[in-house]
Amino acid sequence: MPSKRYAQYCPVARSLDVLGERWTLLVVRSLLMGPQRYTDLRDALPGIATDLLTARLRTLEDAGYVQRRELPRPAPATVYELTDSGWRLAHLVLALAQIGLDRLGAPAADEDISPAALVLSLRASLHHDRAAHAEDDYQLELDGESFTVTIENGQLQTTRGPAPNPRCTISTSARTLAQMLSGAADPKAAMAAGDLRLDGPQSCLTRFVSTFAYPTAA
């Protein structure tokens, strides 16, 4: 347990003893997209000091939310991943994301935009009424990283890596995609400017943006 505690007999306080310090839930957010090496986590969290990242990982490990695993050859590496208890935190992180969408707005010029965090936010911004009967596979190419976004029976999955048979592939920067979802950029204008490349029908891009548009886009 961290040295600073609320010392209250309350389940909320007990959770915050572990999860309430700065950066902790952002570490969890990064791991919700799958196992990560230490260097991957550091790159995904610009501004965090290396000793602070080490401390936050140790706290999460001690609490049983995160574990280390050795990857086998030919690419041996140590990765951090969520335990079964850690995956229970997904509800907390996504609830915070849904609340934060109302305050998000368009991305500021000085704000870092992580492609993985942006893809994860799609789980919070999904318009369930528009996805209720959809069966779609999208491939996103964001700043050189591949992601698969799958809607099936109204349920959404977001994973790293290319989609096996996507309805369309959207290649752009994380910033451009964030601007489109927030309503600050028009998809057709982004294509015309060369900021976005679409492999598939235009209707696929239109449907993607409308399905995941942030509340502020209105």
XYZ file of N, CA and C in Angstrom:
654
model
N 0.838 -1.197 0.000
C 0.000 0.000 0.000
C 0.873 1.246 0.000
N 0.428 2.325 -0.659
C 1.188 3.579 -0.626
C 1.314 4.085 0.804
N 2.344 4.890 1.044
C 2.557 5.431 2.381
C 1.473 6.423 2.768
N 0.897 7.145 1.777
C -0.165 8.102 2.062
C -1.516 7.404 1.904
N -2.288 7.397 2.978
C -3.574 6.741 2.972
C -4.627 7.682 3.544
N -5.870 7.458 3.150
C -6.961 8.259 3.699
C -7.321 7.836 5.115
N -6.983 6.598 5.474
C -7.258 6.074 6.812
C -8.740 6.176 7.154
N -9.593 5.846 6.176
C -11.033 5.827 6.391
C -11.561 4.431 6.103
N -12.476 3.980 6.936
C -13.088 2.676 6.706
C -14.230 2.856 5.706
N -13.852 2.836 4.434
C -14.800 3.128 3.346
C -14.243 2.478 2.082
N -15.053 1.757 1.304
C -14.538 1.114 0.100
C -14.020 2.098 -0.941
N -14.629 3.286 -1.030
C -14.140 4.299 -1.973
C -12.747 4.752 -1.553
N -12.589 5.072 -0.269
C -11.286 5.508 0.230
C -10.249 4.406 0.071
N -10.653 3.150 0.307
C -9.712 2.045 0.189
C -9.220 1.898 -1.256
N -10.113 2.083 -2.219
C -9.719 2.026 -3.621
C -8.790 3.180 -3.979
N -9.121 4.360 -3.479
C -8.319 5.543 -3.795
C -6.951 5.492 -3.134
N -6.810 4.728 -2.046
C -5.488 4.539 -1.446
C -4.507 4.000 -2.488
N -5.002 3.159 -3.393
C -4.158 2.548 -4.425
C -4.242 3.303 -5.740
N -5.449 3.722 -6.119
C -5.679 4.216 -7.477
C -5.761 5.733 -7.584
N -5.756 6.424 -6.463
C -6.032 7.849 -6.493
C -4.859 8.754 -6.795
N -3.649 8.205 -6.844
C -2.500 9.069 -7.101
C -2.342 9.346 -8.597
N -1.703 10.464 -8.892
C -1.539 10.928 -10.281
C -0.824 9.866 -11.121
N -1.319 9.671 -12.355
C -0.785 8.762 -13.356
C -1.259 7.313 -13.199
N -1.718 6.907 -12.014
C -2.026 5.500 -11.799
C -3.086 4.988 -12.762
N -4.198 5.688 -12.881
C -5.264 5.216 -13.764
C -4.901 5.364 -15.233
N -3.981 6.267 -15.557
C -3.526 6.361 -16.945
C -2.632 5.171 -17.299
N -1.905 4.643 -16.326
C -1.159 3.403 -16.549
C -2.141 2.272 -16.826
N -3.195 2.188 -16.026
C -4.227 1.170 -16.247
C -4.858 1.352 -17.618
N -5.168 2.599 -17.986
C -5.745 2.877 -19.303
C -4.876 2.318 -20.422
N -3.577 2.514 -20.334
C -2.675 2.027 -21.376
C -2.693 0.505 -21.455
N -2.813 -0.155 -20.315
C -2.787 -1.619 -20.287
C -4.115 -2.227 -20.727
N -5.170 -1.426 -20.797
C -6.445 -1.935 -21.290
C -6.387 -2.272 -22.773
N -5.369 -1.784 -23.482
C -5.192 -2.122 -24.893
C -4.230 -3.291 -25.066
N -3.882 -3.969 -23.963
C -3.044 -5.154 -24.050
C -1.709 -4.987 -23.349
N -0.942 -6.074 -23.238
C 0.351 -6.039 -22.544
C 1.297 -5.025 -23.160
N 2.107 -4.392 -22.306
C 3.027 -3.363 -22.767
C 4.389 -3.546 -22.103
N 5.440 -3.275 -22.871
C 6.766 -3.197 -22.277
C 6.897 -1.884 -21.513
N 7.874 -1.831 -20.644
C 8.098 -0.610 -19.861
C 8.304 0.576 -20.792
N 9.101 0.390 -21.835
C 9.372 1.494 -22.766
C 8.111 1.921 -23.508
N 7.212 0.966 -23.812
C 5.952 1.311 -24.465
C 5.093 2.168 -23.550
N 5.052 1.790 -22.275
C 4.276 2.572 -21.313
C 4.847 3.977 -21.159
N 6.160 4.070 -21.107
C 6.793 5.382 -20.957
C 6.482 6.264 -22.166
N 6.509 5.675 -23.367
C 6.198 6.447 -24.571
C 4.730 6.861 -24.603
N 3.853 6.018 -24.044
C 2.417 6.302 -24.061
C 2.018 7.321 -23.011
N 2.941 7.622 -22.092
C 2.648 8.554 -21.003
C 3.688 9.669 -20.980
N 3.713 10.513 -22.013
C 4.711 11.585 -22.048
C 4.552 12.509 -20.859
N 5.666 12.820 -20.256
C 5.638 13.698 -19.094
C 5.828 12.975 -17.784
N 5.691 11.657 -17.769
C 5.880 10.921 -16.529
C 7.372 10.632 -16.335
N 7.868 10.845 -15.129
C 9.265 10.529 -14.820
C 9.424 9.015 -14.704
N 10.596 8.522 -15.090
C 10.803 7.072 -15.087
C 10.671 6.479 -13.688
N 11.163 7.189 -12.679
C 11.043 6.657 -11.326
C 9.593 6.648 -10.855
N 8.800 7.613 -11.334
C 7.395 7.647 -10.953
C 6.620 6.520 -11.639
N 6.939 6.253 -12.906
C 6.301 5.135 -13.605
C 6.633 3.825 -12.903
N 7.892 3.663 -12.515
C 8.294 2.451 -11.791
C 7.516 2.320 -10.485
N 7.339 3.427 -9.776
C 6.613 3.405 -8.511
C 5.141 3.056 -8.714
N 4.531 3.621 -9.750
C 3.116 3.338 -9.998
C 2.917 1.870 -10.402
N 3.810 1.346 -11.211
C 3.717 -0.067 -11.583
C 3.895 -0.961 -10.369
N 4.812 -0.604 -9.496
C 5.036 -1.409 -8.288
C 3.792 -1.391 -7.401
N 3.152 -0.221 -7.271
C 1.931 -0.126 -6.471
C 0.831 -1.012 -7.044
N 0.675 -0.977 -8.364
C -0.357 -1.787 -9.011
C -0.032 -3.281 -8.919
N 1.250 -3.620 -8.991
C 1.636 -5.022 -8.815
C 1.351 -5.488 -7.394
N 1.746 -4.685 -6.416
C 1.542 -5.061 -5.023
C 0.060 -5.220 -4.698
N -0.781 -4.430 -5.375
C -2.221 -4.506 -5.145
C -2.870 -5.657 -5.908
N -2.106 -6.318 -6.785
C -2.641 -7.451 -7.532
C -3.374 -7.089 -8.798
N -3.206 -5.833 -9.263
C -3.879 -5.402 -10.488
C -3.026 -5.603 -11.743
N -1.726 -5.657 -11.565
C -0.791 -5.773 -12.688
C 0.216 -6.868 -12.378
N 0.632 -7.571 -13.426
C 1.672 -8.582 -13.270
C 2.661 -8.477 -14.419
N 3.859 -9.010 -14.186
C 4.877 -9.049 -15.230
C 4.912 -10.441 -15.856
N 5.208 -10.466 -17.157
C 5.297 -11.741 -17.864
C 6.450 -11.682 -18.855
N 7.174 -12.771 -18.963
C 8.287 -12.848 -19.908
C 7.795 -13.414 -21.233
N 8.024 -12.671 -22.312
C 7.666 -13.164 -23.641
C 8.729 -14.143 -24.115
N 8.332 -15.192 -24.834
C 9.314 -16.170 -25.312
C 10.091 -15.661 -26.514
N 11.125 -16.362 -26.866
C 11.867 -16.055 -28.083
C 10.946 -16.243 -29.276
N 11.229 -15.568 -30.438
C 12.484 -14.897 -30.792
C 12.581 -13.437 -30.334
N 11.569 -12.940 -29.663
C 11.625 -11.542 -29.215
C 11.395 -11.511 -27.711
N 12.377 -12.005 -26.942
C 12.186 -12.027 -25.492
C 12.087 -10.622 -24.924
N 11.140 -10.441 -24.033
C 10.952 -9.139 -23.404
C 10.057 -9.324 -22.195
N 10.143 -8.387 -21.282
C 9.265 -8.369 -20.123
C 8.130 -7.406 -20.403
N 6.902 -7.883 -20.224
C 5.744 -7.018 -20.442
C 4.926 -6.930 -19.158
N 4.225 -5.829 -19.034
C 3.282 -5.640 -17.944
C 1.879 -5.867 -18.503
N 1.037 -6.532 -17.717
C -0.328 -6.782 -18.163
C -1.266 -6.779 -16.961
N -2.529 -6.555 -17.226
C -3.530 -6.562 -16.177
C -3.839 -7.992 -15.740
N -4.044 -8.175 -14.463
C -4.520 -9.448 -13.936
C -6.048 -9.479 -14.063
N -6.651 -10.578 -13.639
C -8.118 -10.643 -13.646
C -8.702 -9.527 -12.789
N -8.081 -9.252 -11.646
C -8.541 -8.145 -10.796
C -8.335 -6.806 -11.495
N -7.230 -6.687 -12.231
C -6.954 -5.455 -12.952
C -7.972 -5.169 -14.033
N -8.465 -6.215 -14.697
C -9.458 -6.006 -15.751
C -10.773 -5.477 -15.199
N -11.016 -5.687 -13.914
C -12.228 -5.129 -13.301
C -12.178 -3.608 -13.294
N -10.989 -3.042 -13.389
C -10.845 -1.589 -13.399
C -11.293 -0.971 -14.721
N -11.523 -1.813 -15.738
C -11.975 -1.288 -17.031
C -13.274 -0.509 -16.872
N -14.184 -0.992 -16.028
C -15.458 -0.289 -15.828
C -15.229 1.106 -15.256
N -14.266 1.203 -14.351
C -13.953 2.501 -13.734
C -13.359 3.454 -14.761
N -12.380 2.980 -15.524
C -11.704 3.834 -16.502
C -12.677 4.294 -17.584
N -13.517 3.383 -18.073
C -14.456 3.750 -19.137
C -15.563 4.667 -18.614
N -15.941 4.508 -17.350
C -16.914 5.434 -16.769
C -16.328 6.840 -16.696
N -15.063 6.940 -16.317
C -14.395 8.240 -16.301
C -14.296 8.816 -17.717
N -14.064 7.934 -18.706
C -13.986 8.397 -20.090
C -15.329 8.961 -20.548
N -16.414 8.295 -20.198
C -17.735 8.782 -20.598
C -18.042 10.131 -19.965
N -17.657 10.306 -18.709
C -17.853 11.599 -18.046
C -16.978 12.663 -18.694
N -15.745 12.287 -19.027
C -14.801 13.243 -19.601
C -15.128 13.670 -21.015
N -15.906 12.860 -21.747
C -16.255 13.220 -23.119
C -16.996 14.556 -23.183
N -17.824 14.816 -22.189
C -18.573 16.074 -22.178
C -17.669 17.286 -21.990
N -16.464 17.057 -21.492
C -15.535 18.156 -21.220
C -14.378 18.190 -22.215
N -14.406 17.295 -23.189
C -13.226 17.095 -24.030
C -13.020 18.210 -25.048
N -14.018 18.463 -25.874
C -13.869 19.473 -26.914
C -12.836 19.051 -27.952
N -12.414 19.982 -28.770
C -11.395 19.729 -29.779
C -10.016 19.685 -29.117
N -9.080 18.912 -29.655
C -7.754 18.835 -29.038
C -6.994 20.142 -29.170
N -6.368 20.555 -28.079
C -5.538 21.758 -28.099
C -4.197 21.446 -28.746
N -3.546 22.470 -29.248
C -2.286 22.278 -29.968
C -1.201 21.683 -29.081
N -1.243 21.961 -27.778
C -0.189 21.485 -26.882
C -0.548 20.172 -26.185
N -1.665 19.546 -26.557
C -2.075 18.287 -25.934
C -1.552 17.099 -26.732
N -0.926 16.152 -26.020
C -0.481 14.923 -26.660
C -1.691 14.028 -26.921
N -1.692 13.357 -28.064
C -2.787 12.443 -28.403
C -2.190 11.067 -28.669
N -2.403 10.163 -27.757
C -1.933 8.789 -27.909
C -2.890 8.024 -28.811
N -2.391 7.401 -29.887
C -3.288 6.617 -30.739
C -4.052 5.548 -29.977
N -3.371 4.827 -29.075
C -4.040 3.763 -28.321
C -5.109 4.330 -27.396
N -4.819 5.441 -26.728
C -5.810 6.058 -25.845
C -7.008 6.563 -26.642
N -6.754 7.065 -27.834
C -7.835 7.554 -28.681
C -8.742 6.402 -29.112
N -8.136 5.283 -29.492
C -8.925 4.108 -29.886
C -9.711 3.584 -28.690
N -9.092 3.571 -27.521
C -9.799 3.119 -26.319
C -11.004 4.011 -26.038
N -10.893 5.307 -26.316
C -12.004 6.230 -26.049
C -13.229 5.910 -26.894
N -13.036 5.172 -27.980
C -14.177 4.794 -28.812
C -15.156 3.922 -28.034
N -14.653 3.183 -27.037
C -15.543 2.354 -26.221
C -16.491 3.220 -25.411
N -16.059 4.439 -25.086
C -16.903 5.350 -24.317
C -17.815 6.178 -25.211
N -17.356 6.510 -26.421
C -18.127 7.413 -27.283
C -19.085 6.677 -28.216
N -19.091 5.360 -28.186
C -19.968 4.575 -29.064
C -21.425 4.982 -28.874
N -22.096 5.292 -29.982
C -23.529 5.566 -29.961
C -24.256 4.224 -30.127
N -24.752 3.700 -29.039
C -25.325 2.346 -29.061
C -26.555 2.271 -29.965
N -27.286 3.358 -30.098
C -28.451 3.318 -30.967
C -28.057 3.137 -32.421
N -26.896 3.661 -32.810
C -26.445 3.534 -34.193
C -25.698 2.232 -34.436
N -25.268 1.587 -33.364
C -24.499 0.350 -33.499
C -25.309 -0.887 -33.163
N -26.576 -0.705 -32.796
C -27.377 -1.827 -32.298
C -27.451 -2.970 -33.300
N -27.584 -2.664 -34.574
C -27.729 -3.711 -35.582
C -26.561 -3.719 -36.577
N -25.481 -3.056 -36.215
C -24.327 -2.962 -37.123
C -23.421 -4.184 -36.999
N -22.825 -4.545 -38.096
C -21.814 -5.598 -38.140
C -20.650 -5.034 -38.969
N -19.691 -4.424 -38.303
C -18.639 -3.709 -39.015
C -17.267 -4.033 -38.450
N -16.298 -4.101 -39.351
C -14.888 -4.200 -38.982
C -14.168 -3.030 -39.634
N -13.536 -2.191 -38.808
C -12.754 -1.075 -39.313
C -11.286 -1.310 -38.971
N -10.419 -0.903 -39.872
C -8.991 -0.884 -39.560
C -8.542 0.567 -39.521
N -7.882 0.926 -38.413
C -7.348 2.275 -38.262
C -5.834 2.225 -38.335
N -5.261 3.089 -39.143
C -3.815 3.263 -39.208
C -3.533 4.672 -38.689
N -3.084 4.755 -37.431
C -2.896 6.045 -36.773
C -1.428 6.242 -36.423
N -0.802 7.183 -37.073
C 0.606 7.497 -36.796
C 1.482 6.250 -36.873
N 1.202 5.392 -37.854
C 2.015 4.195 -38.056
C 1.614 3.001 -37.211
N 0.580 3.111 -36.376
C 0.110 1.995 -35.554
C -1.218 1.480 -36.094
N -1.381 0.147 -36.073
C -2.596 -0.476 -36.597
C -3.524 -0.881 -35.456
N -4.829 -0.657 -35.674
C -5.844 -1.034 -34.692
C -7.056 -1.594 -35.429
N -7.736 -2.508 -34.765
C -8.979 -3.063 -35.290
C -10.135 -2.632 -34.402
N -11.179 -2.139 -35.024
C -12.403 -1.733 -34.320
C -13.537 -2.586 -34.879
N -14.122 -3.415 -34.027
C -15.145 -4.359 -34.452
C -16.450 -4.104 -33.712
N -17.534 -3.982 -34.483
C -18.880 -3.880 -33.916
C -19.642 -5.130 -34.332
N -20.137 -5.856 -33.340
C -20.887 -7.078 -33.610
C -22.002 -7.207 -32.577
N -23.226 -7.306 -33.083
C -24.397 -7.407 -32.206
C -24.450 -6.267 -31.193
N -24.081 -5.078 -31.654
C -24.134 -3.915 -30.782
C -22.996 -3.809 -29.797
N -22.061 -4.779 -29.815
C -20.928 -4.779 -28.894
C -19.663 -4.333 -29.630
N -18.800 -3.617 -28.908
C -17.592 -3.061 -29.514
C -16.344 -3.716 -28.943
N -15.412 -4.031 -29.814
C -14.085 -4.499 -29.414
C -13.042 -3.647 -30.111
N -12.029 -3.232 -29.365
C -10.907 -2.499 -29.942
C -9.629 -3.239 -29.585
N -8.830 -3.567 -30.591
C -7.606 -4.329 -30.368
C -6.476 -3.741 -31.200
N -5.272 -4.051 -30.800
C -4.112 -3.673 -31.594
C -3.961 -4.642 -32.773
N -3.382 -4.127 -33.859
C -3.104 -4.976 -35.005
C -4.112 -4.778 -36.124
N -3.765 -5.229 -37.336
C -4.640 -5.050 -38.497
C -5.855 -5.971 -38.450
N -6.942 -5.526 -39.073
C -8.160 -6.329 -39.175
C -8.000 -7.319 -40.320
N -8.488 -8.566 -40.174
C -8.323 -9.564 -41.232
C -9.098 -9.226 -42.501
N -10.289 -8.658 -42.346
C -11.106 -8.348 -43.532
C -11.954 -7.116 -43.255
N -11.314 -5.944 -43.164
C -12.062 -4.742 -42.771
C -12.988 -4.243 -43.868
N -14.072 -3.621 -43.433
C -14.975 -2.986 -44.389
C -14.290 -1.778 -45.029
N -13.450 -1.117 -44.248
C -12.644 -0.031 -44.785
C -11.438 0.182 -43.889
N -10.405 0.805 -44.439
C -9.204 1.157 -43.690
C -9.054 2.670 -43.711
N -8.954 3.244 -42.517
C -8.822 4.691 -42.370
C -7.402 4.985 -41.905
N -6.638 5.671 -42.740
C -5.239 5.989 -42.427
C -5.109 7.495 -42.216
N -4.704 7.881 -41.030
C -4.586 9.301 -40.715
C -3.753 9.448 -39.450
N -3.664 10.647 -38.943
C -2.988 10.868 -37.669
C -4.012 10.806 -36.540
N -3.526 10.540 -35.333
C -4.424 10.535 -34.182
C -5.068 11.905 -33.999
N -4.308 12.954 -34.265
C -4.852 14.305 -34.102
C -5.982 14.566 -35.090
N -5.811 14.173 -36.336
C -6.858 14.393 -37.334
C -8.116 13.618 -36.968
N -7.963 12.372 -36.520
C -9.129 11.585 -36.127
C -9.826 12.228 -34.934
N -9.062 12.700 -33.965
C -9.660 13.372 -32.804
C -10.413 14.625 -33.228
N -9.867 15.348 -34.176
C -10.541 16.554 -34.652
C -11.855 16.207 -35.347
N -11.876 15.098 -36.086
C -13.111 14.702 -36.757
C -14.161 14.247 -35.747
N -13.757 13.462 -34.767
C -14.709 12.951 -33.783
C -15.266 14.079 -32.907
N -14.455 15.104 -32.679
C -14.906 16.227 -31.854
C -15.661 17.269 -32.660
N -15.722 17.095 -33.972
C -16.428 18.037 -34.827
C -15.597 19.212 -35.280
N -14.301 19.188 -34.990
C -13.431 20.305 -35.362
C -12.898 20.179 -36.783
N -13.060 19.018 -37.412
C -12.584 18.818 -38.781
C -13.612 18.006 -39.546
N -13.742 18.299 -40.830
C -14.675 17.591 -41.705
C -13.937 16.453 -42.409
N -14.465 15.222 -42.396
C -13.782 14.099 -43.030
C -13.461 14.329 -44.501
N -14.408 14.876 -45.244
C -14.157 15.113 -46.672
C -13.046 16.139 -46.870
N -13.029 17.171 -46.036
C -11.976 18.176 -46.135
C -10.629 17.574 -45.769
N -10.600 16.672 -44.785
C -9.352 16.016 -44.405
C -8.816 15.155 -45.542
N -9.709 14.472 -46.252
C -9.286 13.674 -47.408
C -8.761 14.572 -48.514
N -9.459 15.664 -48.790
C -9.052 16.576 -49.857
C -7.698 17.208 -49.565
N -7.406 17.432 -48.282
C -6.129 18.039 -47.892
C -5.003 17.024 -47.820
N -5.319 15.748 -48.000
C -4.300 14.703 -47.917
C -3.978 14.280 -46.499
N -4.806 14.704 -45.538
C -4.574 14.344 -44.135
C -5.182 12.993 -43.778
N -5.964 12.435 -44.666
C -6.626 11.152 -44.431
C -6.702 10.374 -45.729
N -6.417 9.099 -45.634
C -6.553 8.209 -46.795
C -7.560 7.115 -46.451
N -8.483 6.861 -47.360
C -9.540 5.880 -47.127
C -9.440 4.766 -48.143
N -9.383 3.538 -47.653
C -9.442 2.354 -48.514
C -10.794 1.697 -48.276
N -11.770 2.048 -49.104
C -13.130 1.567 -48.923
C -14.108 2.656 -49.313
N -15.400 2.384 -49.180
C -16.411 3.367 -49.594
C -16.470 4.573 -48.664
N -16.836 5.717 -49.216
C -16.977 6.935 -48.432
C -18.018 6.755 -47.328
N -19.055 5.967 -47.608
C -20.109 5.755 -46.619
C -19.575 5.083 -45.361
N -18.503 4.302 -45.488
C -17.910 3.618 -44.339
C -17.287 4.632 -43.387
N -16.584 5.612 -43.937
C -15.984 6.668 -43.119
C -17.062 7.505 -42.453
N -18.103 7.848 -43.213
C -19.202 8.641 -42.660
C -19.863 7.912 -41.495
N -20.081 6.603 -41.678
C -20.721 5.811 -40.626
C -19.828 5.709 -39.397
N -18.519 5.556 -39.612
C -17.589 5.465 -38.490
C -17.625 6.739 -37.648
N -17.528 7.887 -38.300
C -17.497 9.157 -37.575
C -18.806 9.391 -36.831
N -19.935 9.095 -37.460
C -21.225 9.321 -36.797
C -21.439 8.339 -35.652
N -20.880 7.136 -35.753
C -21.064 6.118 -34.713
C -20.257 6.453 -33.459
N -19.124 7.154 -33.636
C -18.234 7.422 -32.509
C -18.068 8.909 -32.200
N -18.858 9.774 -32.812
C -18.701 11.206 -32.591
C -18.870 11.573 -31.126
N -18.030 12.491 -30.657
C -18.099 12.941 -29.265
C -19.333 13.838 -29.078
N -19.839 13.907 -27.842
C -21.000 14.789 -27.600
C -20.740 16.228 -28.007
N -19.500 16.688 -27.884
C -19.186 18.075 -28.228
C -19.268 18.335 -29.726
N -19.329 17.265 -30.547
C -19.381 17.453 -31.998
C -20.686 18.122 -32.409
N -21.723 18.006 -31.587
C -23.000 18.634 -31.916
C -22.923 20.152 -31.793
